[in-house]
Amino acid sequence: MSAPTYGRVALIGLGLIASSMYWAIKRNGALAGEVTGYARSEATRATARRIGLCDRVCDSVAEAVQGADLVVLCVPVGAMGAVAEEIAPLLKPGATVTDVGSVKRDVIQSVGPHIPEGVFFIPGHPLAGTEHSGPESGFAELFDNRWCLLVPVEGTPDDPVARLRALWEGMGAHVDLMDPDHHDLVLAVTSHTPHLIAYTMVGVADDLRRVTDSEVIKYSAAGFRDFTRIAASDPTMWRDVFLTNKDATLEILGRFTEELFALQRAIRTGDGDHLHAYFTRTRAIRRGIIQAGQDTDAPDFGRGKVAKT
Amino acid sequence: MSAPTYGRVALIGLGLIASSMYWAIKRNGALAGEVTGYARSEATRATARRIGLCDRVCDSVAEAVQGADLVVLCVPVGAMGAVAEEIAPLLKPGATVTDVGSVKRDVIQSVGPHIPEGVFFIPGHPLAGTEHSGPESGFAELFDNRWCLLVPVEGTPDDPVARLRALWEGMGAHVDLMDPDHHDLVLAVTSHTPHLIAYTMVGVADDLRRVTDSEVIKYSAAGFRDFTRIAASDPTMWRDVFLTNKDATLEILGRFTEELFALQRAIRTGDGDHLHAYFTRTRAIRRGIIQAGQDTDAPDFGRGKVAKT
């Protein structure tokens, strides 16, 4: 039997991504010799122990990173810097530190300065998730056929990048390398702005006095419920995303409101041709996503086949 | 064996809703003696005949409505008035005319005046659909556990309303009665504005020169792909919705942009508390929708269980 990709992997923060990583690593069998885990909350650690999450749950971050060949920061983006500072003196020479944050420029700025000489820092971001959070929300298939973007800092040798790539591919993901600023812009388009918009729409519905919450809930199947799934995502994670990817998000929001005003004007003036042309164009992107295997073509996401209550 | 709810039902327009109605009526068996169908497009009629949609596909709308006890207008909202005018002289006394349009005030204004004395007009709206359209997109389960709103015009007797309710309940739906203006406002919140926003976001992504279409497609799993499903809905149907529910949509859009600007400002000024509080509040609505049986709690809509490519 050949050696695993990493002898010891430490997962810091035990939410949806870390727990899915653990189950995906276990599914494969050849990726890690041992996986340690740490969460700041005692309740989370207790849950992790109860459900068998991680080979060893540690009560201190120092114990978890001790001797680790790979340390994965799985905490909200705003907490990354403090964790990095805490673990920096404990890192083994030749180890790799990576993260799974949704923003990359900010993580590089807050984590990078703490990484000691002889340790590799390779920021990463798996583009996968669900609306659920916490240690019990993970599952081994989360990364299957999803993309993980790696954003190595300048001067990182090829070998540790190839090793981290092998880990992600071993967990089912495809891997691309990307520049941090471009990452933050792409994600502002494909994730951050859509989330903000969904949160806003759900907030508006909740606020409206002339339409009751119960009506909003009963009649949500006409489109709104898809927004509520996105707007049920973890509030702390998303607060940090917007605070740390401010510039790109504000830029895309500006484009969004510009387009929205144009469509609003077409509605006001009764310009049906403009609306029809716009609505036709957007169908093509959906076809591309299905052809790329990034979503199901089953009607309504195949919801009907999952749970018919 | 007791008599069916309606002796003959005529479906005018053979898209997603009409085809689902046919399969739902067949599944039940006690709802209609015969179902006729008509579509303006010869190709659609040919498809309907090929897949066995409707007991009898007719080459003229006159033939389809002849002797019908219930006529269901399943055409885009903008086409309802013209169809009503055409069929008005052919309607059997005591028959009921209903529709499935997403807007009700406009349908009442465009269809109502054509309805002859002795015929009941009971506008309706099943809150169900998928992003697919056309005669092949229908399925019997579409209305199961979904709501259908009936909006009887003033003076409509109870009996024909109860009969139409029985049809919808027999197809699996729950039925509520509602005033047309309130219907249009509720739907502006739960459906029309969310659709416009989704179309806008997808249009922005498509437009952005610095992010290629292929990046948007590959990396869509981070949230964006949910918007593309909604923005893949039928362009003609949605053009008509916005043109005919202009006032309510513009009102909700105004509220939406107001909220969006407040969140945008919180991002710009770094007001994390405001963002966190907002994102926490919106989680509650999601829970309500799941408790009401209007969506699945399976992570990511249970997509993983439907198609893993």
Coordinates of C-alpha atoms in Angstrom, one line a residue:
Chain A
M1 CA 0.0 0.0 0.0
S2 CA 1.4 3.4 -1.0
A3 CA 1.6 6.3 1.5
P4 CA -1.4 8.5 1.8
T5 CA -1.4 11.9 0.1
Y6 CA -0.9 13.5 3.6
G7 CA 0.2 11.8 6.7
R8 CA -1.9 14.0 9.0
V9 CA -4.6 16.5 8.1
A10 CA -5.9 19.0 10.6
L11 CA -9.4 20.5 10.1
I12 CA -9.8 23.7 12.0
G13 CA -13.5 24.6 12.3
L14 CA -16.0 21.8 12.0
G15 CA -18.9 23.1 9.9
L16 CA -20.4 21.9 6.6
I17 CA -17.2 22.1 4.5
A18 CA -14.9 20.5 7.1
S19 CA -17.3 17.7 7.9
S20 CA -17.8 17.0 4.2
M21 CA -14.1 16.9 3.7
Y22 CA -13.7 14.3 6.5
W23 CA -16.4 12.0 5.0
A24 CA -14.9 12.5 1.5
I25 CA -11.4 11.7 2.8
K26 CA -12.7 8.6 4.5
R27 CA -14.6 7.5 1.4
N28 CA -11.4 7.5 -0.6
G29 CA -9.1 5.9 2.0
A30 CA -5.8 6.9 0.4
L31 CA -5.8 10.6 1.1
A32 CA -4.8 10.9 4.8
G33 CA -3.2 8.8 7.5
E34 CA -5.1 10.6 10.3
V35 CA -7.5 13.5 10.4
T36 CA -7.6 15.6 13.5
G37 CA -10.3 18.2 14.1
Y38 CA -10.9 21.2 16.3
A39 CA -13.8 23.6 16.8
R40 CA -13.9 26.6 19.1
S41 CA -17.3 25.6 20.5
E42 CA -17.4 22.8 23.0
A43 CA -20.8 21.8 21.8
T44 CA -19.5 21.4 18.3
R45 CA -16.7 19.2 19.5
A46 CA -19.1 17.1 21.5
T47 CA -21.3 16.6 18.4
A48 CA -18.3 15.7 16.3
R49 CA -17.2 13.1 18.8
R50 CA -20.8 11.7 19.0
I51 CA -21.1 11.3 15.2
G52 CA -17.6 10.0 14.7
L53 CA -16.4 13.1 12.8
C54 CA -12.6 13.1 12.5
D55 CA -10.3 10.4 13.7
R56 CA -9.4 12.5 16.7
V57 CA -11.3 15.6 18.0
C58 CA -8.9 17.9 19.9
D59 CA -9.7 20.3 22.7
S60 CA -7.1 22.8 21.6
V61 CA -6.1 24.1 18.2
A62 CA -2.5 23.4 19.2
E63 CA -3.2 19.8 19.7
A64 CA -5.0 19.5 16.4
V65 CA -2.3 21.1 14.2
Q66 CA 0.6 19.3 16.0
G67 CA 2.5 17.3 13.5
A68 CA 0.0 18.0 10.7
D69 CA 1.2 17.9 7.1
L70 CA -1.9 19.8 6.0
V71 CA -3.8 22.4 8.0
V72 CA -7.2 23.4 6.5
L73 CA -8.8 26.6 7.9
C74 CA -12.5 26.0 7.7
V75 CA -13.7 29.0 9.8
P76 CA -15.5 32.1 8.6
V77 CA -13.3 34.5 6.5
G78 CA -13.3 37.1 9.2
A79 CA -11.8 34.6 11.7
M80 CA -9.0 33.3 9.5
G81 CA -6.3 35.8 10.5
A82 CA -6.6 35.2 14.3
V83 CA -6.5 31.4 13.8
A84 CA -3.5 31.7 11.6
E85 CA -1.7 33.8 14.2
E86 CA -2.4 31.3 16.9
I87 CA -1.2 28.3 15.0
A88 CA 1.8 29.8 13.2
P89 CA 4.4 28.9 15.9
L90 CA 3.1 25.3 15.9
L91 CA 3.4 24.5 12.2
K92 CA 5.7 21.8 11.1
P93 CA 8.4 22.8 8.5
G94 CA 7.3 21.6 5.1
A95 CA 3.6 21.6 6.1
T96 CA 0.9 23.2 3.9
V97 CA -1.7 25.6 5.2
T98 CA -4.8 26.0 3.1
D99 CA -8.3 27.4 3.6
V100 CA -11.8 27.0 2.2
G101 CA -13.0 30.6 2.4
S102 CA -15.2 32.2 -0.2
V103 CA -13.0 35.3 -0.6
K104 CA -9.3 35.0 -1.5
R105 CA -7.6 38.4 -1.5
D106 CA -8.6 39.2 2.0
V107 CA -7.6 35.8 3.3
I108 CA -4.2 36.2 1.7
Q109 CA -3.8 39.5 3.4
S110 CA -4.9 38.3 6.8
V111 CA -3.4 34.9 6.9
G112 CA -0.3 35.3 4.7
P113 CA 1.8 37.4 7.0
H114 CA 1.5 34.8 9.8
I115 CA 2.8 31.9 7.8
P116 CA 6.4 31.1 8.8
E117 CA 9.3 30.5 6.5
G118 CA 9.3 26.8 5.3
V119 CA 5.5 26.4 5.4
F120 CA 3.5 26.6 2.2
F121 CA 0.3 28.7 2.1
I122 CA -2.1 27.7 -0.7
P123 CA -5.4 29.4 -0.3
G124 CA -8.3 27.4 -1.7
H125 CA -12.1 27.5 -2.3
P126 CA -14.3 24.6 -3.0
L127 CA -17.4 25.8 -4.9
A128 CA -19.8 23.6 -3.1
G129 CA -22.2 24.0 -0.3
T130 CA -25.8 23.7 0.8
E131 CA -28.1 25.9 2.9
H132 CA -27.3 23.8 6.0
S133 CA -24.5 24.4 8.4
G134 CA -22.7 22.8 11.3
P135 CA -20.9 19.5 11.9
E136 CA -23.9 17.3 11.2
S137 CA -24.5 18.9 7.7
G138 CA -21.6 17.3 5.9
F139 CA -21.7 14.4 3.5
A140 CA -19.0 12.7 1.4
E141 CA -20.5 13.6 -2.0
L142 CA -20.6 17.3 -1.5
F143 CA -17.5 18.0 -3.7
D144 CA -18.3 15.4 -6.4
N145 CA -18.0 17.0 -9.8
R146 CA -17.8 20.5 -8.2
W147 CA -14.8 22.8 -8.8
C148 CA -12.2 23.7 -6.2
L149 CA -10.2 26.9 -7.0
L150 CA -6.6 27.0 -5.7
V151 CA -5.0 30.4 -5.5
P152 CA -1.3 29.8 -4.7
V153 CA 0.7 32.8 -3.6
E154 CA 3.6 33.8 -5.8
G155 CA 6.7 31.7 -5.4
T156 CA 4.9 28.6 -4.2
P157 CA 6.7 25.5 -5.6
D158 CA 4.8 23.1 -7.8
D159 CA 5.0 20.1 -5.5
P160 CA 2.8 21.2 -2.6
V161 CA 0.3 22.6 -5.1
A162 CA 0.1 19.2 -6.9
R163 CA -0.3 17.4 -3.6
L164 CA -3.2 19.7 -2.5
R165 CA -4.7 19.2 -6.0
A166 CA -4.5 15.5 -5.5
L167 CA -6.4 15.7 -2.2
W168 CA -9.3 17.7 -3.8
E169 CA -9.4 15.4 -6.8
G170 CA -9.4 12.5 -4.4
M171 CA -12.5 14.0 -2.8
G172 CA -14.3 14.1 -6.1
A173 CA -13.6 17.7 -7.2
H174 CA -12.1 19.3 -10.3
V175 CA -9.3 21.8 -9.6
D176 CA -8.5 25.0 -11.3
L177 CA -5.8 27.6 -10.4
M178 CA -6.7 31.2 -10.4
D179 CA -5.5 34.7 -9.5
P180 CA -7.0 36.0 -6.2
D181 CA -8.5 39.2 -7.6
H182 CA -10.1 37.3 -10.5
H183 CA -11.4 34.7 -8.1
D184 CA -13.0 37.4 -6.0
L185 CA -14.7 39.0 -9.1
V186 CA -15.9 35.7 -10.5
L187 CA -17.4 34.7 -7.1
A188 CA -19.0 38.1 -6.8
V189 CA -20.9 37.2 -9.9
T190 CA -21.6 33.5 -9.4
S191 CA -22.2 33.6 -5.7
H192 CA -21.9 36.7 -3.6
T193 CA -24.3 39.0 -5.4
P194 CA -26.9 36.3 -6.0
H195 CA -26.8 35.6 -2.2
L196 CA -27.2 39.3 -1.3
I197 CA -30.1 39.6 -3.8
A198 CA -31.8 36.5 -2.4
Y199 CA -31.4 37.7 1.2
T200 CA -32.9 41.1 0.1
M201 CA -35.9 39.6 -1.6
V202 CA -36.7 37.4 1.3
G203 CA -36.4 40.3 3.7
V204 CA -38.8 42.4 1.5
A205 CA -41.4 39.6 1.6
D206 CA -41.0 39.3 5.4
D207 CA -41.5 43.1 5.8
L208 CA -44.5 43.7 3.7
R209 CA -47.6 44.4 5.8
R210 CA -50.1 43.9 3.1
V211 CA -49.0 40.4 2.4
T212 CA -48.8 38.1 5.5
D213 CA -45.9 35.8 6.2
S214 CA -48.3 32.9 6.1
E215 CA -49.3 33.9 2.5
V216 CA -45.7 34.2 1.5
I217 CA -45.0 30.7 2.9
K218 CA -48.1 29.0 1.5
Y219 CA -47.7 30.5 -2.0
S220 CA -43.9 30.3 -2.2
A221 CA -43.8 27.5 -4.8
A222 CA -44.2 30.0 -7.6
G223 CA -40.5 31.0 -7.5
F224 CA -39.9 32.6 -4.1
R225 CA -38.9 29.4 -2.3
D226 CA -35.7 29.0 -4.3
F227 CA -34.6 32.4 -2.9
T228 CA -35.4 31.3 0.6
R229 CA -33.1 28.3 0.3
I230 CA -30.2 30.6 -0.5
A231 CA -31.2 33.1 2.1
A232 CA -31.1 30.3 4.7
S233 CA -27.3 30.1 4.5
D234 CA -25.1 30.7 7.5
P235 CA -25.3 34.4 8.5
T236 CA -21.8 34.7 10.0
M237 CA -20.2 33.2 6.9
W238 CA -22.1 35.6 4.6
R239 CA -21.5 38.7 6.7
D240 CA -17.8 38.0 6.5
V241 CA -18.0 37.4 2.7
F242 CA -19.6 40.8 2.1
L243 CA -17.3 42.7 4.4
T244 CA -14.2 41.1 2.9
N245 CA -15.2 41.1 -0.8
K246 CA -16.6 44.6 -0.7
D247 CA -15.2 46.1 -3.9
A248 CA -16.1 43.3 -6.2
T249 CA -19.5 42.8 -4.7
L250 CA -20.3 46.5 -4.9
E251 CA -19.1 46.6 -8.5
I252 CA -21.4 43.7 -9.5
L253 CA -24.3 45.2 -7.5
G254 CA -23.9 48.4 -9.5
R255 CA -24.2 46.5 -12.7
F256 CA -27.1 44.6 -11.4
T257 CA -29.1 47.7 -10.4
E258 CA -28.3 49.3 -13.7
E259 CA -29.8 46.3 -15.6
L260 CA -32.7 46.1 -13.2
F261 CA -33.6 49.7 -13.8
A262 CA -33.5 49.1 -17.5
L263 CA -35.9 46.2 -17.2
Q264 CA -38.1 48.2 -14.8
R265 CA -38.3 51.0 -17.3
A266 CA -39.3 48.4 -20.0
I267 CA -42.1 47.3 -17.8
R268 CA -43.2 50.8 -17.1
T269 CA -43.2 51.8 -20.7
G270 CA -44.7 48.5 -21.9
D271 CA -41.7 47.5 -24.0
G272 CA -42.5 43.8 -24.5
D273 CA -39.9 43.3 -27.2
H274 CA -37.1 44.3 -24.8
L275 CA -38.4 42.0 -22.1
H276 CA -38.8 39.1 -24.4
A277 CA -35.4 39.4 -25.9
Y278 CA -33.8 39.6 -22.5
F279 CA -35.7 36.6 -21.2
T280 CA -34.7 34.6 -24.2
R281 CA -31.0 35.3 -23.9
T282 CA -30.8 34.1 -20.3
R283 CA -32.1 30.6 -21.3
A284 CA -28.8 29.8 -23.0
I285 CA -26.7 30.1 -19.9
R286 CA -28.9 27.5 -18.2
R287 CA -28.3 25.1 -21.0
G288 CA -24.6 25.6 -20.6
I289 CA -24.7 24.8 -16.9
I290 CA -26.6 21.6 -17.5
Q291 CA -24.3 20.5 -20.3
A292 CA -21.3 21.2 -18.0
G293 CA -22.8 18.8 -15.5
Q294 CA -23.2 21.6 -12.9
D295 CA -26.9 21.1 -12.4
T296 CA -29.7 18.6 -13.0
D297 CA -32.1 19.1 -15.9
A298 CA -34.8 17.4 -13.9
P299 CA -37.8 19.8 -13.7
D300 CA -37.7 21.9 -10.5
F301 CA -34.3 20.4 -9.6
G302 CA -36.1 17.0 -9.4
R303 CA -37.6 18.1 -6.0
G304 CA -40.7 16.1 -6.7
K305 CA -38.7 12.9 -6.7
V306 CA -37.0 13.7 -3.4
A307 CA -39.8 14.5 -1.1
K308 CA -43.5 14.6 -1.9
T309 CA -45.2 15.6 1.3
Chain B
M1 CA -70.0 4.7 -10.9
S2 CA -70.9 8.3 -10.2
A3 CA -70.8 11.0 -12.9
P4 CA -67.4 12.8 -13.4
T5 CA -67.0 16.3 -12.0
Y6 CA -67.2 17.6 -15.6
G7 CA -68.6 15.8 -18.6
R8 CA -66.2 17.4 -21.0
V9 CA -63.2 19.6 -20.3
A10 CA -61.5 21.7 -23.0
L11 CA -57.8 22.7 -22.6
I12 CA -57.0 25.6 -24.8
G13 CA -53.2 25.9 -25.2
L14 CA -51.1 22.8 -24.6
G15 CA -48.1 23.8 -22.6
L16 CA -46.7 22.8 -19.2
I17 CA -49.9 23.5 -17.2
A18 CA -52.4 22.1 -19.6
S19 CA -50.4 18.9 -20.2
S20 CA -50.0 18.5 -16.4
M21 CA -53.7 19.0 -16.0
Y22 CA -54.5 16.3 -18.5
W23 CA -52.2 13.8 -16.8
A24 CA -53.5 14.7 -13.3
I25 CA -57.1 14.3 -14.6
K26 CA -56.3 10.9 -16.0
R27 CA -54.5 9.8 -12.8
N28 CA -57.7 10.5 -10.9
G29 CA -60.2 9.0 -13.3
A30 CA -63.3 10.7 -11.8
L31 CA -62.8 14.2 -12.9
A32 CA -63.8 14.4 -16.5
G33 CA -65.6 12.3 -19.1
E34 CA -63.6 13.6 -22.0
V35 CA -60.7 16.0 -22.3
T36 CA -60.3 17.9 -25.6
G37 CA -57.3 19.9 -26.4
Y38 CA -56.3 22.7 -28.8
A39 CA -53.1 24.5 -29.5
R40 CA -52.6 27.2 -32.2
S41 CA -49.4 25.6 -33.4
E42 CA -49.7 22.6 -35.7
A43 CA -46.5 21.3 -34.4
T44 CA -47.8 21.3 -30.8
R45 CA -50.9 19.5 -31.9
A46 CA -48.9 16.9 -33.6
T47 CA -46.7 16.4 -30.5
A48 CA -49.8 16.1 -28.4
R49 CA -51.2 13.4 -30.6
R50 CA -47.9 11.6 -30.6
I51 CA -47.6 11.4 -26.8
G52 CA -51.3 10.8 -26.2
L53 CA -52.0 14.1 -24.6
C54 CA -55.8 14.7 -24.4
D55 CA -58.5 12.3 -25.4
R56 CA -59.0 14.2 -28.5
V57 CA -56.8 16.9 -30.0
C58 CA -58.8 19.3 -32.2
D59 CA -57.7 21.3 -35.2
S60 CA -59.8 24.3 -34.3
V61 CA -60.6 26.0 -31.0
A62 CA -64.3 25.8 -32.0
E63 CA -64.2 22.0 -32.2
A64 CA -62.4 21.8 -28.8
V65 CA -64.9 23.9 -26.8
Q66 CA -68.0 22.4 -28.5
G67 CA -70.2 21.0 -25.8
A68 CA -67.5 21.6 -23.1
D69 CA -68.7 21.9 -19.5
L70 CA -65.4 23.5 -18.5
V71 CA -63.1 25.5 -20.8
V72 CA -59.6 26.1 -19.4
L73 CA -57.6 28.9 -21.0
C74 CA -54.0 27.8 -20.8
V75 CA -52.4 30.5 -23.0
P76 CA -50.1 33.4 -22.1
V77 CA -51.9 36.1 -20.2
G78 CA -51.6 38.5 -23.2
A79 CA -53.4 36.1 -25.5
M80 CA -56.4 35.4 -23.2
G81 CA -58.7 38.2 -24.4
A82 CA -58.5 37.2 -28.1
V83 CA -59.1 33.5 -27.3
A84 CA -62.1 34.4 -25.1
E85 CA -63.5 36.6 -27.9
E86 CA -63.2 33.8 -30.4
I87 CA -64.8 31.1 -28.2
A88 CA -67.6 33.2 -26.6
P89 CA -70.3 32.5 -29.2
L90 CA -69.6 28.7 -28.9
L91 CA -69.9 28.3 -25.2
K92 CA -72.6 26.1 -23.8
P93 CA -75.1 27.7 -21.4
G94 CA -74.2 26.7 -17.8
A95 CA -70.6 26.0 -18.8
T96 CA -67.7 27.4 -16.8
V97 CA -64.7 29.2 -18.2
T98 CA -61.5 29.4 -16.1
D99 CA -57.9 30.1 -16.8
V100 CA -54.5 29.4 -15.3
G101 CA -52.8 32.8 -15.9
S102 CA -50.3 34.2 -13.4
V103 CA -52.1 37.6 -13.3
K104 CA -55.8 38.0 -12.4
R105 CA -56.9 41.6 -12.6
D106 CA -55.8 41.9 -16.2
V107 CA -57.4 38.5 -17.2
I108 CA -60.7 39.6 -15.6
Q109 CA -60.6 42.8 -17.7
S110 CA -59.6 41.2 -20.9
V111 CA -61.7 38.0 -20.7
G112 CA -64.6 39.0 -18.6
P113 CA -66.4 41.2 -21.1
H114 CA -66.6 38.4 -23.7
I115 CA -68.2 35.9 -21.4
P116 CA -71.9 35.5 -22.4
E117 CA -74.8 35.5 -20.0
G118 CA -75.4 32.1 -18.5
V119 CA -71.7 31.1 -18.6
F120 CA -69.6 31.3 -15.4
F121 CA -66.2 32.9 -15.4
I122 CA -64.0 31.7 -12.5
P123 CA -60.4 32.9 -13.0
G124 CA -57.8 30.6 -11.4
H125 CA -54.1 30.3 -10.9
P126 CA -52.3 27.1 -9.9
L127 CA -49.1 28.0 -8.1
A128 CA -47.0 25.3 -9.6
G129 CA -44.6 25.1 -12.5
T130 CA -41.1 24.2 -13.6
E131 CA -38.6 25.9 -15.8
H132 CA -39.6 23.6 -18.7
S133 CA -42.4 24.4 -21.1
G134 CA -44.3 22.9 -24.0
P135 CA -46.7 19.9 -24.3
E136 CA -44.0 17.3 -23.3
S137 CA -43.1 19.0 -20.1
G138 CA -46.3 18.1 -18.2
F139 CA -46.6 15.5 -15.5
A140 CA -49.4 14.3 -13.2
E141 CA -47.8 15.2 -9.9
L142 CA -47.2 18.9 -10.7
F143 CA -50.1 20.2 -8.6
D144 CA -49.7 17.7 -5.6
N145 CA -49.7 19.7 -2.4
R146 CA -49.5 23.0 -4.3
W147 CA -52.0 25.8 -4.0
C148 CA -54.5 26.9 -6.6
L149 CA -56.0 30.3 -6.1
L150 CA -59.5 30.9 -7.5
V151 CA -60.7 34.4 -8.0
P152 CA -64.4 34.3 -8.7
V153 CA -65.9 37.4 -10.1
E154 CA -68.7 39.1 -8.0
G155 CA -72.0 37.4 -8.2
T156 CA -70.7 33.9 -9.2
P157 CA -72.9 31.3 -7.5
D158 CA -71.3 28.8 -5.1
D159 CA -72.0 25.7 -7.1
P160 CA -69.8 26.2 -10.1
V161 CA -67.0 27.4 -7.7
A162 CA -67.3 24.3 -5.6
R163 CA -67.2 22.1 -8.8
L164 CA -64.0 23.8 -10.0
R165 CA -62.5 23.5 -6.6
A166 CA -63.3 19.7 -6.7
L167 CA -61.4 19.5 -10.0
W168 CA -58.3 21.1 -8.6
E169 CA -58.5 19.1 -5.4
G170 CA -58.9 16.0 -7.4
M171 CA -55.7 16.9 -9.2
G172 CA -53.9 17.0 -5.9
A173 CA -54.0 20.8 -5.2
H174 CA -55.2 22.8 -2.2
V175 CA -57.6 25.6 -3.1
D176 CA -58.0 29.1 -1.7
L177 CA -60.3 31.9 -2.8
M178 CA -58.8 35.4 -3.2
D179 CA -59.6 38.9 -4.4
P180 CA -57.9 39.7 -7.7
D181 CA -55.9 42.7 -6.6
H182 CA -54.6 40.9 -3.5
H183 CA -53.7 37.9 -5.7
D184 CA -51.7 40.2 -8.0
L185 CA -49.8 41.7 -5.1
V186 CA -49.1 38.4 -3.4
L187 CA -47.8 37.0 -6.6
A188 CA -45.7 40.1 -7.3
V189 CA -43.9 39.2 -4.0
T190 CA -43.7 35.4 -4.3
S191 CA -43.2 35.0 -8.0
H192 CA -43.0 38.0 -10.3
T193 CA -40.4 40.1 -8.7
P194 CA -38.2 37.0 -7.9
H195 CA -38.3 36.0 -11.5
L196 CA -37.4 39.5 -12.7
I197 CA -34.5 39.6 -10.3
A198 CA -33.3 36.2 -11.4
Y199 CA -33.5 37.2 -15.1
T200 CA -31.5 40.4 -14.3
M201 CA -28.8 38.6 -12.4
V202 CA -28.3 36.0 -15.2
G203 CA -28.3 38.8 -17.7
V204 CA -25.6 40.7 -15.8
A205 CA -23.4 37.5 -15.6
D206 CA -23.8 37.0 -19.3
D207 CA -22.8 40.5 -20.1
L208 CA -19.7 40.8 -18.0
R209 CA -16.7 40.9 -20.3
R210 CA -14.2 40.2 -17.5
V211 CA -15.8 37.0 -16.6
T212 CA -16.3 34.6 -19.4
D213 CA -19.4 32.6 -20.0
S214 CA -17.5 29.5 -19.4
E215 CA -16.4 30.6 -15.9
V216 CA -19.9 31.6 -15.0
I217 CA -21.1 28.1 -16.1
K218 CA -18.3 26.1 -14.5
Y219 CA -18.4 27.9 -11.2
S220 CA -22.2 28.3 -11.0
A221 CA -22.7 25.8 -8.1
A222 CA -21.9 28.5 -5.6
G223 CA -25.4 30.0 -5.8
F224 CA -25.9 31.3 -9.3
R225 CA -27.3 28.2 -10.9
D226 CA -30.5 28.5 -8.9
F227 CA -31.1 31.8 -10.5
T228 CA -30.5 30.3 -14.0
R229 CA -33.2 27.7 -13.4
I230 CA -35.8 30.5 -12.8
A231 CA -34.4 32.6 -15.6
A232 CA -34.9 29.6 -18.0
S233 CA -38.7 30.0 -17.8
D234 CA -40.8 30.7 -20.8
P235 CA -40.1 34.2 -22.1
T236 CA -43.5 34.8 -23.7
M237 CA -45.3 33.9 -20.5
W238 CA -43.1 36.1 -18.4
R239 CA -43.2 39.1 -20.8
D240 CA -46.9 39.0 -20.5
V241 CA -46.8 38.7 -16.7
F242 CA -44.8 41.9 -16.3
L243 CA -46.8 43.8 -18.9
T244 CA -50.1 42.9 -17.2
N245 CA -49.1 43.0 -13.5
K246 CA -47.1 46.3 -14.0
D247 CA -48.3 48.2 -10.9
A248 CA -47.8 45.5 -8.3
T249 CA -44.5 44.4 -9.7
L250 CA -43.2 48.0 -9.8
E251 CA -44.3 48.5 -6.2
I252 CA -42.5 45.5 -5.0
L253 CA -39.4 46.3 -7.1
G254 CA -39.3 49.7 -5.4
R255 CA -39.3 48.1 -2.0
F256 CA -36.7 45.6 -3.2
T257 CA -34.3 48.3 -4.4
E258 CA -34.8 50.3 -1.3
E259 CA -33.7 47.3 0.8
L260 CA -30.9 46.4 -1.5
F261 CA -29.5 50.0 -1.2
A262 CA -29.7 49.7 2.6
L263 CA -27.7 46.5 2.5
Q264 CA -25.3 47.9 -0.1
R265 CA -24.7 50.8 2.3
A266 CA -24.0 48.4 5.2
I267 CA -21.4 46.6 3.0
R268 CA -19.8 49.9 2.0
T269 CA -19.6 51.2 5.6
G270 CA -18.7 47.8 7.0
D271 CA -21.8 47.5 9.2
G272 CA -21.5 43.8 10.0
D273 CA -24.1 43.8 12.7
H274 CA -26.8 45.1 10.3
L275 CA -25.8 42.4 7.8
H276 CA -25.8 39.6 10.4
A277 CA -29.2 40.6 11.8
Y278 CA -30.7 40.7 8.4
F279 CA -29.3 37.4 7.3
T280 CA -30.5 35.8 10.5
R281 CA -34.1 37.0 10.1
T282 CA -34.5 35.5 6.7
R283 CA -33.8 32.0 7.9
A284 CA -37.1 31.8 9.7
I285 CA -39.2 32.1 6.5
R286 CA -37.3 29.1 5.1
R287 CA -38.2 27.0 8.1
G288 CA -41.9 28.1 7.7
I289 CA -41.9 27.0 4.0
I290 CA -40.5 23.6 4.9
Q291 CA -42.9 23.1 7.8
A292 CA -45.8 24.0 5.4
G293 CA -44.7 21.2 3.0
Q294 CA -43.9 23.7 0.3
D295 CA -40.3 22.6 -0.2
T296 CA -37.9 19.8 0.7
D297 CA -35.4 20.2 3.5
A298 CA -33.0 17.9 1.7
P299 CA -29.7 19.9 1.3
D300 CA -29.5 21.7 -2.0
F301 CA -33.1 20.6 -2.9
G302 CA -31.8 17.0 -2.8
R303 CA -30.2 17.6 -6.2
G304 CA -27.4 15.2 -5.3
K305 CA -29.9 12.4 -5.1
V306 CA -31.5 13.1 -8.4
A307 CA -28.6 13.3 -10.8
K308 CA -25.0 12.9 -10.0
T309 CA -23.1 13.4 -13.3

